[in-house]
XYZ file of C-alpha atoms in Angstrom:
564
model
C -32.002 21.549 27.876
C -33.652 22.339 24.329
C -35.675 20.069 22.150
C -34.566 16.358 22.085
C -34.741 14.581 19.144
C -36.518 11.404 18.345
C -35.003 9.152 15.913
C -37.973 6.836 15.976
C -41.434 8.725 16.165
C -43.477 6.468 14.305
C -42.559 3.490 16.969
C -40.550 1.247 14.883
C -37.401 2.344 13.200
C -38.028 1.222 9.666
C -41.853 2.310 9.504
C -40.018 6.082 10.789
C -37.229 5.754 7.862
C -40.340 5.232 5.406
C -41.708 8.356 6.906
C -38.790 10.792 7.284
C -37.727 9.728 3.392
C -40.968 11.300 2.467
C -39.340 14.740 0.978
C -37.098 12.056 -0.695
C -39.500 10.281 -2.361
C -41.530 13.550 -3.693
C -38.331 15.115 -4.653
C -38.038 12.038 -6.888
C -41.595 11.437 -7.853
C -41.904 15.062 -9.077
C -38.597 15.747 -10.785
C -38.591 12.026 -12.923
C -42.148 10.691 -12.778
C -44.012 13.516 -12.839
C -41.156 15.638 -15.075
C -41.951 18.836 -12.735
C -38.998 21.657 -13.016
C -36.354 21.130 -10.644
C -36.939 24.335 -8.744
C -40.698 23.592 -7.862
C -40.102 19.704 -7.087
C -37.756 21.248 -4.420
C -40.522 23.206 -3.284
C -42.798 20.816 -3.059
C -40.124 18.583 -1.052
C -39.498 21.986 1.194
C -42.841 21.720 1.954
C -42.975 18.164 2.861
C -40.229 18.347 5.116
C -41.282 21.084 7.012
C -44.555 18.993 7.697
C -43.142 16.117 8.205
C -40.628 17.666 11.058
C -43.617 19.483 12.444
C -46.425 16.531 12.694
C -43.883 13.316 12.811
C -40.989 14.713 14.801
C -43.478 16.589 16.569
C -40.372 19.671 16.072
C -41.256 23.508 17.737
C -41.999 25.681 14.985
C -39.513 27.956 15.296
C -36.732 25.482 14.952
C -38.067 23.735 12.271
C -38.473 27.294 10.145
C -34.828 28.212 11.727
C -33.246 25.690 10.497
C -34.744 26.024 6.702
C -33.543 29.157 6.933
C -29.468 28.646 7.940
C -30.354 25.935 5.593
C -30.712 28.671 2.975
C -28.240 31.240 4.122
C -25.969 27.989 3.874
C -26.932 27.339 0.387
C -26.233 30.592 -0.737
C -22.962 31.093 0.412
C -21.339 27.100 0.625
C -22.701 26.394 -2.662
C -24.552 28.596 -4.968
C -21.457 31.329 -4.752
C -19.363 29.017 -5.734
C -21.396 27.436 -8.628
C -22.679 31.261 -9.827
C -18.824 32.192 -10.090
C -18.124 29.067 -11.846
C -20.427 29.644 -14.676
C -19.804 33.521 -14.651
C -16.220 33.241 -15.067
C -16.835 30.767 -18.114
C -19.323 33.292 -19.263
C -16.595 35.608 -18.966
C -14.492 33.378 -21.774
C -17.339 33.394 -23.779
C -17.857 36.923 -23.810
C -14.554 38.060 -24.735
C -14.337 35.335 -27.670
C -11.155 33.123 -25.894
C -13.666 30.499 -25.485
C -13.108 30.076 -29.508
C -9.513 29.504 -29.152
C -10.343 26.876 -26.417
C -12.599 25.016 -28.107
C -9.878 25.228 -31.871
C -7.875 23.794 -29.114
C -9.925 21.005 -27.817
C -11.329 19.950 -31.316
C -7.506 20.238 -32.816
C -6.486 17.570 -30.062
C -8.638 14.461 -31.987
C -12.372 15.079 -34.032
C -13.064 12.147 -32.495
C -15.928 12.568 -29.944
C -14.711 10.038 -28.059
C -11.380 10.976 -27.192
C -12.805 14.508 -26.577
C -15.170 12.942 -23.891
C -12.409 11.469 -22.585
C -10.290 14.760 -22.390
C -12.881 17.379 -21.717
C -15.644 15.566 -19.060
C -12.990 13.042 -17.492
C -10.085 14.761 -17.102
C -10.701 18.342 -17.648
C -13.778 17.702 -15.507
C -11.459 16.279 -12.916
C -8.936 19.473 -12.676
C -12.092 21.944 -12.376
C -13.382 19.744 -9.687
C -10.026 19.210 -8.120
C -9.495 23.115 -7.956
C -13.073 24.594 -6.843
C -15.896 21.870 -6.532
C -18.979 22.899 -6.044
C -20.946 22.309 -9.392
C -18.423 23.920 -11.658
C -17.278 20.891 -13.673
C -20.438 19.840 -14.637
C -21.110 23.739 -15.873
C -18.289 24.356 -17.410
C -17.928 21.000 -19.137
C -21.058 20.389 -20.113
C -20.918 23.665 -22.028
C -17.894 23.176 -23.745
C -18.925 20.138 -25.174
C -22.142 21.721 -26.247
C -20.504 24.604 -27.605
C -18.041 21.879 -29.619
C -21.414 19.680 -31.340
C -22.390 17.140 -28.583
C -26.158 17.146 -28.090
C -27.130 19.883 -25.345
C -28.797 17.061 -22.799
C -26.173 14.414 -23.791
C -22.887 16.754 -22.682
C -24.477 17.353 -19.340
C -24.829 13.599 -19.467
C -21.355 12.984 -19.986
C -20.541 16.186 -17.834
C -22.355 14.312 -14.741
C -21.052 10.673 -15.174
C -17.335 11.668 -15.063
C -18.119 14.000 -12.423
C -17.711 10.645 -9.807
C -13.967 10.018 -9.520
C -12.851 13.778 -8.214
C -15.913 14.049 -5.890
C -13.995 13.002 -3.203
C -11.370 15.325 -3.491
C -12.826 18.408 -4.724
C -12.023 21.516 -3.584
C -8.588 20.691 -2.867
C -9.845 17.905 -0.452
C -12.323 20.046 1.233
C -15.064 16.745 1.926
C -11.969 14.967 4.002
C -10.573 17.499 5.255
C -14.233 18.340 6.871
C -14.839 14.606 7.941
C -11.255 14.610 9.642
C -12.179 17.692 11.306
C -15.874 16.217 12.826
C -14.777 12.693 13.669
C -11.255 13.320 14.796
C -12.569 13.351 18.985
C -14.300 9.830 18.158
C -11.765 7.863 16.506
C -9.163 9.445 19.190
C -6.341 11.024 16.176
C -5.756 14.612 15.585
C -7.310 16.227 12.851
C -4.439 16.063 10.846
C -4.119 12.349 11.180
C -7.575 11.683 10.727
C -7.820 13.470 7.265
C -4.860 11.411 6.180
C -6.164 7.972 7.003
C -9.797 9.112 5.447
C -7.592 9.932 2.860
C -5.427 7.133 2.460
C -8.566 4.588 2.536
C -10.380 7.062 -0.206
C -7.774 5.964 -1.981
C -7.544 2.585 -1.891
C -11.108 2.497 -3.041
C -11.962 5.407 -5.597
C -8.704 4.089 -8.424
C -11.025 1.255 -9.144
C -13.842 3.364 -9.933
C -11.280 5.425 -11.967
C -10.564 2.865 -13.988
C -14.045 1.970 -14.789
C -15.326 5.347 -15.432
C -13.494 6.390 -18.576
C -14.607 2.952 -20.408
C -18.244 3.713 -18.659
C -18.172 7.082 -20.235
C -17.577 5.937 -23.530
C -19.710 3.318 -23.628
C -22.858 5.892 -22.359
C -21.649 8.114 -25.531
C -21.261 5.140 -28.312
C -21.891 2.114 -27.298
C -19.693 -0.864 -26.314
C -18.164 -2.011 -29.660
C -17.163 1.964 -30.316
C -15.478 1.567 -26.865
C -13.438 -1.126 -27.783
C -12.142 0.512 -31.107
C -10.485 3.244 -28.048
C -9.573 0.757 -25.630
C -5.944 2.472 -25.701
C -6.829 5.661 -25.039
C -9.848 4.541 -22.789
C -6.733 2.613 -20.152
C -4.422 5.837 -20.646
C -6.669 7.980 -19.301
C -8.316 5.423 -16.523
C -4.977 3.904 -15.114
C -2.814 7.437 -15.267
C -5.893 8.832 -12.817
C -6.109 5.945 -10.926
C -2.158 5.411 -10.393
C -1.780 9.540 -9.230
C -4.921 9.370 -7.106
C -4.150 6.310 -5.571
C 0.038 7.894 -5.267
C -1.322 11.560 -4.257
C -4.033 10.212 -1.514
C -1.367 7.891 0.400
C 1.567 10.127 0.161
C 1.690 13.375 -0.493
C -1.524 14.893 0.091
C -5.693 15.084 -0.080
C -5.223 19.043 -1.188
C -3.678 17.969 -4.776
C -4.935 14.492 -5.122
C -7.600 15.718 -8.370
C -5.408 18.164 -9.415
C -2.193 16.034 -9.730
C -4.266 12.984 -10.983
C -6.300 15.619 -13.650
C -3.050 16.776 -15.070
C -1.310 12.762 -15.615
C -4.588 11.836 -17.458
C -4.594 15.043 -19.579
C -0.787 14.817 -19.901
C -1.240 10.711 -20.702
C -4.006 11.266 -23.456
C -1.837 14.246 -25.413
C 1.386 11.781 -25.053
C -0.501 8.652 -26.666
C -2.092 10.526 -29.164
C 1.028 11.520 -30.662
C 1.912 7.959 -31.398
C -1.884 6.516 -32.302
C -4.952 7.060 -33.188
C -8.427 5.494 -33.896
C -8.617 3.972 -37.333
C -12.163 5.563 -37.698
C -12.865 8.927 -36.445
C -16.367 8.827 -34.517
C -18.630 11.340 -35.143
C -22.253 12.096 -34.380
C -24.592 10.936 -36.916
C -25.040 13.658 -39.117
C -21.594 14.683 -38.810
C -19.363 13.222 -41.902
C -17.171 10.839 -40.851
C -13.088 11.389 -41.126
C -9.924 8.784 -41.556
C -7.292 9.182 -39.103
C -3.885 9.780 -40.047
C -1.404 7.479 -37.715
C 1.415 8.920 -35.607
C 0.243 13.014 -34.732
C -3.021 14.251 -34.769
C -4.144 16.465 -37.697
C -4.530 19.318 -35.013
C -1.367 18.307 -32.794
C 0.573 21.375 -34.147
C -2.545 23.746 -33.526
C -2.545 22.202 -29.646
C 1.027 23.081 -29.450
C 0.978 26.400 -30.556
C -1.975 27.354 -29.417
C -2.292 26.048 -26.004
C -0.669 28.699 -23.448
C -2.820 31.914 -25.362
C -5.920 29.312 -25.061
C -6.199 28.020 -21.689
C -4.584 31.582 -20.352
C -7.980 32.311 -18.265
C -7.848 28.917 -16.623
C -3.953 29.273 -15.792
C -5.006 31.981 -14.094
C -7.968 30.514 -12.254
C -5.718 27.464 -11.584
C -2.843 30.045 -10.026
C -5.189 31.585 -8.279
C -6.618 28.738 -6.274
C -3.297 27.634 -5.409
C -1.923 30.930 -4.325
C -5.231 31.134 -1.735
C -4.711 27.253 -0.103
C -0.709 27.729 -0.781
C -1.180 27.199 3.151
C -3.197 24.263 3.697
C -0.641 22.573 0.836
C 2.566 23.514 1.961
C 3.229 22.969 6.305
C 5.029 25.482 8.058
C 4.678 28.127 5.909
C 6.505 31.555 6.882
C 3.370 33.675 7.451
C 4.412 36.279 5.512
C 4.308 33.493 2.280
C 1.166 32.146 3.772
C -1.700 33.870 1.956
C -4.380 30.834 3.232
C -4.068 32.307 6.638
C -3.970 35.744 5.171
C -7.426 35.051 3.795
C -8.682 33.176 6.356
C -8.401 36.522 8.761
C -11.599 37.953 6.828
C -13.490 34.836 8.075
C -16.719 35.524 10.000
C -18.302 32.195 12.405
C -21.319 33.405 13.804
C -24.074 30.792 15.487
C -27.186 30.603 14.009
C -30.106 32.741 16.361
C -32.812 30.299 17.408
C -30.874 27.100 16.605
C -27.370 27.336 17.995
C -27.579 24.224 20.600
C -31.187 24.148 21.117
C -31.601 20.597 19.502
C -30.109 17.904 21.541
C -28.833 14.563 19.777
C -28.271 11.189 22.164
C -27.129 7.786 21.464
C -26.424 6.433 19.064
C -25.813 9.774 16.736
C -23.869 11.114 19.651
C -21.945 8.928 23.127
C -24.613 10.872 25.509
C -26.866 13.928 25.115
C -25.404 16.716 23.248
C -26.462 20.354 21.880
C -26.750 20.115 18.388
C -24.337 23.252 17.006
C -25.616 25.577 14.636
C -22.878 27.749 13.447
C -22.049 29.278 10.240
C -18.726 30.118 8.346
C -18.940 32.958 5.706
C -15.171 32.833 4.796
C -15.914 35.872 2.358
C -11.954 35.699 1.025
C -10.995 31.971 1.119
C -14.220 30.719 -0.342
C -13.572 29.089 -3.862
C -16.519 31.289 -5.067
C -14.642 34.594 -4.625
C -11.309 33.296 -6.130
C -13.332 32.246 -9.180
C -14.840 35.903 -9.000
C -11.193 37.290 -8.746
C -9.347 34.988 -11.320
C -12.597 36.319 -14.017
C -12.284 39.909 -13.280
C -8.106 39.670 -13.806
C -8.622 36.911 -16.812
C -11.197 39.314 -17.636
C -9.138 42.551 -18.190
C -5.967 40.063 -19.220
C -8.203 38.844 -22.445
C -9.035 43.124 -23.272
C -12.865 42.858 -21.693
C -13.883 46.690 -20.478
C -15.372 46.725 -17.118
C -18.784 47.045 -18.650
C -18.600 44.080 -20.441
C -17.849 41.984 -17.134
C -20.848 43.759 -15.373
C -22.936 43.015 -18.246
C -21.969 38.907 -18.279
C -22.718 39.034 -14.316
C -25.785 40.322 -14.979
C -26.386 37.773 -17.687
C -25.058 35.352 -15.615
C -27.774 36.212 -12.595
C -30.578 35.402 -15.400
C -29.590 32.317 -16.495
C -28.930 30.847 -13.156
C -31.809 32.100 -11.444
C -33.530 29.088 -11.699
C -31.077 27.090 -10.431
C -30.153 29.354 -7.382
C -33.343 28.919 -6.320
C -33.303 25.199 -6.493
C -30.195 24.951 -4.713
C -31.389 27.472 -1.456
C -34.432 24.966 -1.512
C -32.725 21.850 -1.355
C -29.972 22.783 1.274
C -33.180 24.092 3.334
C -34.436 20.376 3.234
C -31.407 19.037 4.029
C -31.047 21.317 7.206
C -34.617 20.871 8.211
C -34.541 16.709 7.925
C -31.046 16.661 9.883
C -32.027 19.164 12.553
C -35.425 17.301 12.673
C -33.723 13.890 13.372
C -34.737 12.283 9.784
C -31.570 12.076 8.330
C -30.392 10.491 11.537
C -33.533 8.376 11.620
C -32.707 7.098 7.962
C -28.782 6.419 8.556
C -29.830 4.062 11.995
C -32.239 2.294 9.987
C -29.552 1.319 7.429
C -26.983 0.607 9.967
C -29.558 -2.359 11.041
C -27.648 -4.411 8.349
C -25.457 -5.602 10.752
C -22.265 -6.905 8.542
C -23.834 -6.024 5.045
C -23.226 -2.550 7.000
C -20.463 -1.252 4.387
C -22.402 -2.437 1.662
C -25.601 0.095 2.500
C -22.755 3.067 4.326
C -22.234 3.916 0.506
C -25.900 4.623 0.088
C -25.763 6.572 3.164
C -23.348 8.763 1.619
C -25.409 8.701 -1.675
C -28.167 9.918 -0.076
C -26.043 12.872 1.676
C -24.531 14.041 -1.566
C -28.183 13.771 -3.096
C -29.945 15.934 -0.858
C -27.063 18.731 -0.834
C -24.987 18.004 -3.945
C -21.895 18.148 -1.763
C -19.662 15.655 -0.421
C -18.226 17.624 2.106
C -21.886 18.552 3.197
C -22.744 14.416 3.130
C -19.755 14.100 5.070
C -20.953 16.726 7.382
C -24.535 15.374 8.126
C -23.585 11.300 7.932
C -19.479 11.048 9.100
C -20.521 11.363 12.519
C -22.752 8.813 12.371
C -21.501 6.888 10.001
C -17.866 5.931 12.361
C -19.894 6.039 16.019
C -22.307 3.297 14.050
C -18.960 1.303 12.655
C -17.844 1.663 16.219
C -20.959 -0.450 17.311
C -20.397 -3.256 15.222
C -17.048 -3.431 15.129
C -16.246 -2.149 12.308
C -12.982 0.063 11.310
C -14.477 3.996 11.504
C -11.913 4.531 9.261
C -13.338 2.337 6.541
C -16.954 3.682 7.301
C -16.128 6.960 6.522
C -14.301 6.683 3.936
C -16.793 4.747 2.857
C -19.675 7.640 3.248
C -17.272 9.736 1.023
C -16.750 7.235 -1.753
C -20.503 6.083 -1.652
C -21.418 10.252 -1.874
C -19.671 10.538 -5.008
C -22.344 8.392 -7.110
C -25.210 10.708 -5.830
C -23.476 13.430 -7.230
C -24.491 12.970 -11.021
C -28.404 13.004 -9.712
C -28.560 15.912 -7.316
C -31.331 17.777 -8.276
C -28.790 21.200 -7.685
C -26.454 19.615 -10.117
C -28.854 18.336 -12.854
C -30.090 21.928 -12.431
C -26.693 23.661 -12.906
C -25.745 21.365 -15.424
C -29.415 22.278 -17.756
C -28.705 25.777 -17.453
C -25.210 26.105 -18.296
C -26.422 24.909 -21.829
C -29.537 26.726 -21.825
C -31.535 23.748 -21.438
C -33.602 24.583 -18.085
C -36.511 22.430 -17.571
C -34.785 19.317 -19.065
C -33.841 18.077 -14.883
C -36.297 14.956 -15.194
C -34.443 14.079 -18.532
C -31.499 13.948 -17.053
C -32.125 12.366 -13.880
C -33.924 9.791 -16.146
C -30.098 9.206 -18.127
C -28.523 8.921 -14.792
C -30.504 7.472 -11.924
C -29.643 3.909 -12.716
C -26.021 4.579 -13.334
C -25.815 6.563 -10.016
C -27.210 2.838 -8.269
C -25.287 0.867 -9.653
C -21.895 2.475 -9.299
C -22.972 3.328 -5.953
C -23.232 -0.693 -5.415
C -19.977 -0.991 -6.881
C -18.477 1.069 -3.775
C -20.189 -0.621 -1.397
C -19.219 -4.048 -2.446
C -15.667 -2.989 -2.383
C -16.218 -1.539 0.957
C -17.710 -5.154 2.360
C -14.637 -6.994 0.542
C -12.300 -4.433 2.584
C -14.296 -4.941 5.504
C -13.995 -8.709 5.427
C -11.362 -10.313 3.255
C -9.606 -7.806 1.929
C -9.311 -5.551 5.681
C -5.270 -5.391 5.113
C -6.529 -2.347 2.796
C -7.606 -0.084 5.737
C -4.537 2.100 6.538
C -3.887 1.822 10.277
């Protein structure tokens, strides 16, 4: 029958969820009290967990280390080849000096650092995210606004805060698509169906975070009265992402919400700047001040004619991910025009030795006693990862680099992020180890005590998820389940709850301890993780709060929201 877990091995549920949030609480205690490196507070949370799985949950010691381990294997493939290719194929723009001509681009659309946040973290941020996930916005962001004259540790800042309205849709839907997939059997729809109603209620929730975040962003970067003097530019960008996500999520489809939304901000910011323009160009102190001129930029012509040979490498990253998911876009595909499927051949599901159904879950994570699965998808073609490894070797050789030079930059590339890799192996093994051990399960019950505050805490649910892995998808993964059989229980739509658990995962995203780590080394400011997480922690609770109040008002009064 295997090893059963208990979600309550301390007696009472609430004096377990105490218990089992133990790697949680060292995690935090070491990276932003303490100000340890990222990569050893995840060790010393590894460590924790394991104990705490093998003396609380009383868990056989070969599960416990099997599961750290697929936890790993999973880290290295689900997320760290994804992030590594991110940064590489940035590095690659560096390298080859086209980064220059991006960033003549970027400052010739406004000096002002506050329309460039605007551009460059919210909605640049938002097509990188939309396209390939992972932590490649915040990278790649965070280091062009470095590279342009923000403060290093304030870019990733920025880079992390807009990094909340894509979440959800990242990786061309990839975290709904996943929760459709899991919870499909228990809310009785097809897979298909399900996606689209997670999808639809994701976006009936998300636009007014989308709305908020641009203003947020500024305000984080200048203060509240330098907002205000931007206001224009501040609602362009906030309502044209809100209006496409909320237009892309409902009707057309979760695959292109980010990107479609992405392109009407950045298409909504170069439109309005041609007519206005801040009377006072804000610059960093230090930096000497400049009038605006009204009507077109200074730099509007420069955009113009410079904006095919300057964003060429991310055209072709851009085609690139489209050509490989062409199939999960487009229906019905002839399969000789369906290269998703094409890719999707190489694909290699294997169950994990050890592991593979020899945990069982019960009520309430599961109707009756089930084998806990323990399989793993290496999808070495379709993975977002490899297409960013492809689209840099062709962008590569496109902008005149010799294959030494590429070789070279990976090799680069493996030094600076070694750091980081390691954090992020370390923190998927926790999260493996505390949801095969029954502690993530133990935490999610005790917060579904609420009773009808229940929506309110199922975003913090899915903030915790997206904190422990830095993934939606994977918070959607360990809590969806659990998150619509609890709904179910108290009557609750499922389709609200996890929705909810996706929404409520975006906030954790700006302080995963992965991200903050991807997001200090892409500007060469490793070590700096407790900083950060210091600049973010109480923006990542309160927006979280945010979700979950919208969540109770569409639970309550406002239940006509929830797409049937």
């Amino acid at each position: 029958m295997g090893w059963v877990q208990d979600y309550q091995p301390a007696g009472g549920l609430w004096v377990s969820a105490l218990l089992a949030a133990l790697p949680i609480i060292v995690l935090l205690v070491a990276l932003g009290v303490l100000r340890r490196s990222a990569h050893l507070s995840a060790a010393l949370a590894l460590v924790t967990a394991l104990g705490m799985a093998l003396l609380l949950y009383k868990m056989p010691i070969g599960l416990a280390f099997d599961s750290a381990a697929m936890g790993l294997v999973f880290g290295v493939w689900s997320v760290a080849w994804i992030a590594f290719h991110a940064v590489y194929f940035h590095n690659v723009t560096v390298a080859t000096g086209r980064f220059d001509s991006i960033k003549a681009v970027l400052a010739g659309f406004s000096e002002d650092r506050r329309l460039q946040a605007l551009l460059i973290a919210f909605s640049f941020g938002a097509l990188l995210e939309g396209i390939a996930g992972g932590g490649s916005p915040i990278a790649i962001t965070a280091a062009m606004m470095a590279a342009l004259g923000f403060p290093p540790v304030k870019a990733v800042v920025l880079a992390l805060l807009a990094n909340t309205a894509p979440v959800a849709f990242g990786g061309l839907g990839n975290p709904l698509i996943v929760l459709g997939r899991l919870t499909a059997p228990i809310i009785g729809k097809s897979p298909e169906q399900a996606t689209e109603l997670y999808s639809a209620m994701v976006g009936r929730q998300l636009p007014v975070l989308a709305l908020i975040v641009p203003a947020f962003l500024v305000v984080v970067l200048a203060g509240w009265k330098r907002m205000v003097e931007v206001w224009p530019a501040v609602l362009t960008a906030g309502l044209a992402f809100a209006a496409m996500q909320f237009v892309a999520s409902n009707f057309i489809s979760a695959s292109l919400v980010d990107v479609l939304a992405a392109l009407a901000a950045m298409a909504a910011l170069w439109i309005l700047t041609r007519f206005w323009q801040p009377k006072t160009v804000w610059r960093f102190d230090g930096e000497e001040p400049v009038k605006a001129h009204s009507g077109q930029s200074v730099g509007a012509a420069k955009v113009e004619r410079g904006a095919l040979y300057a964003w060429m490498p991310y055209i072709i990253l851009i085609l690139a991910i489209f050509l490989s998911r062409i199939g999960t876009i487009f229906k019905n595909l002839p399969t000789w025009l369906d290269l998703s499927k094409l890719l999707h051949k190489a694909d290699w599901v294997f169950a994990w030795p050890g592991l593979h159904n020899q945990v069982i879950q019960h009520a309430p994570i599961t109707p009756k006693n089930t084998p806990y699965a323990a399989k793993l998808t290496v999808d070495f073609l379709f993975s977002p990862g490899t297409v960013a490894l492809t689209a840099a070797i062709i962008a590569g050789f496109a902008m005149g680099a010799r294959p030494g030079l590429l070789v070279q930059t990976y090799r680069k590339t493996l030094f600076q992020m070694r750091w980081a890799l390691a954090t992020i192996f370390m923190i998927l093994a926790i999260a493996f180890v505390m949801n095969y051990s029954g502690a993530t399960q133990t935490l999610g019950l005790a917060l579904a005590t609420t009773g009808v505050l229940f929506p309110l805490f199922s975003a913090y649910i899915g903030w915790l998820g997206v904190f422990l892995t830095g993934s939606d998808a994977s918070t959607n993964s360990l809590f969806g389940p659990m998150q619509v059989i609890s709904a179910q229980q108290l009557h609750i739509d499922p389709v609200l709850a996890g929705a909810t658990n996706t929404s409520g995962g975006v906030m954790g995203k700006m302080i995963s301890p992965q991200n903050l780590s991807i997001g200090a080394t892409a500007i060469g400011q490793s070590g700096k993780e407790g900083s950060l997480l210091r600049q973010t922690f109480f923006w990542s609770i309160a927006l979280t709060a945010v979700v979950g109040v919208i969540s109770l008002l569409q639970a309550t009064i406002l239940s006509f929201m929830i797409p049937s």
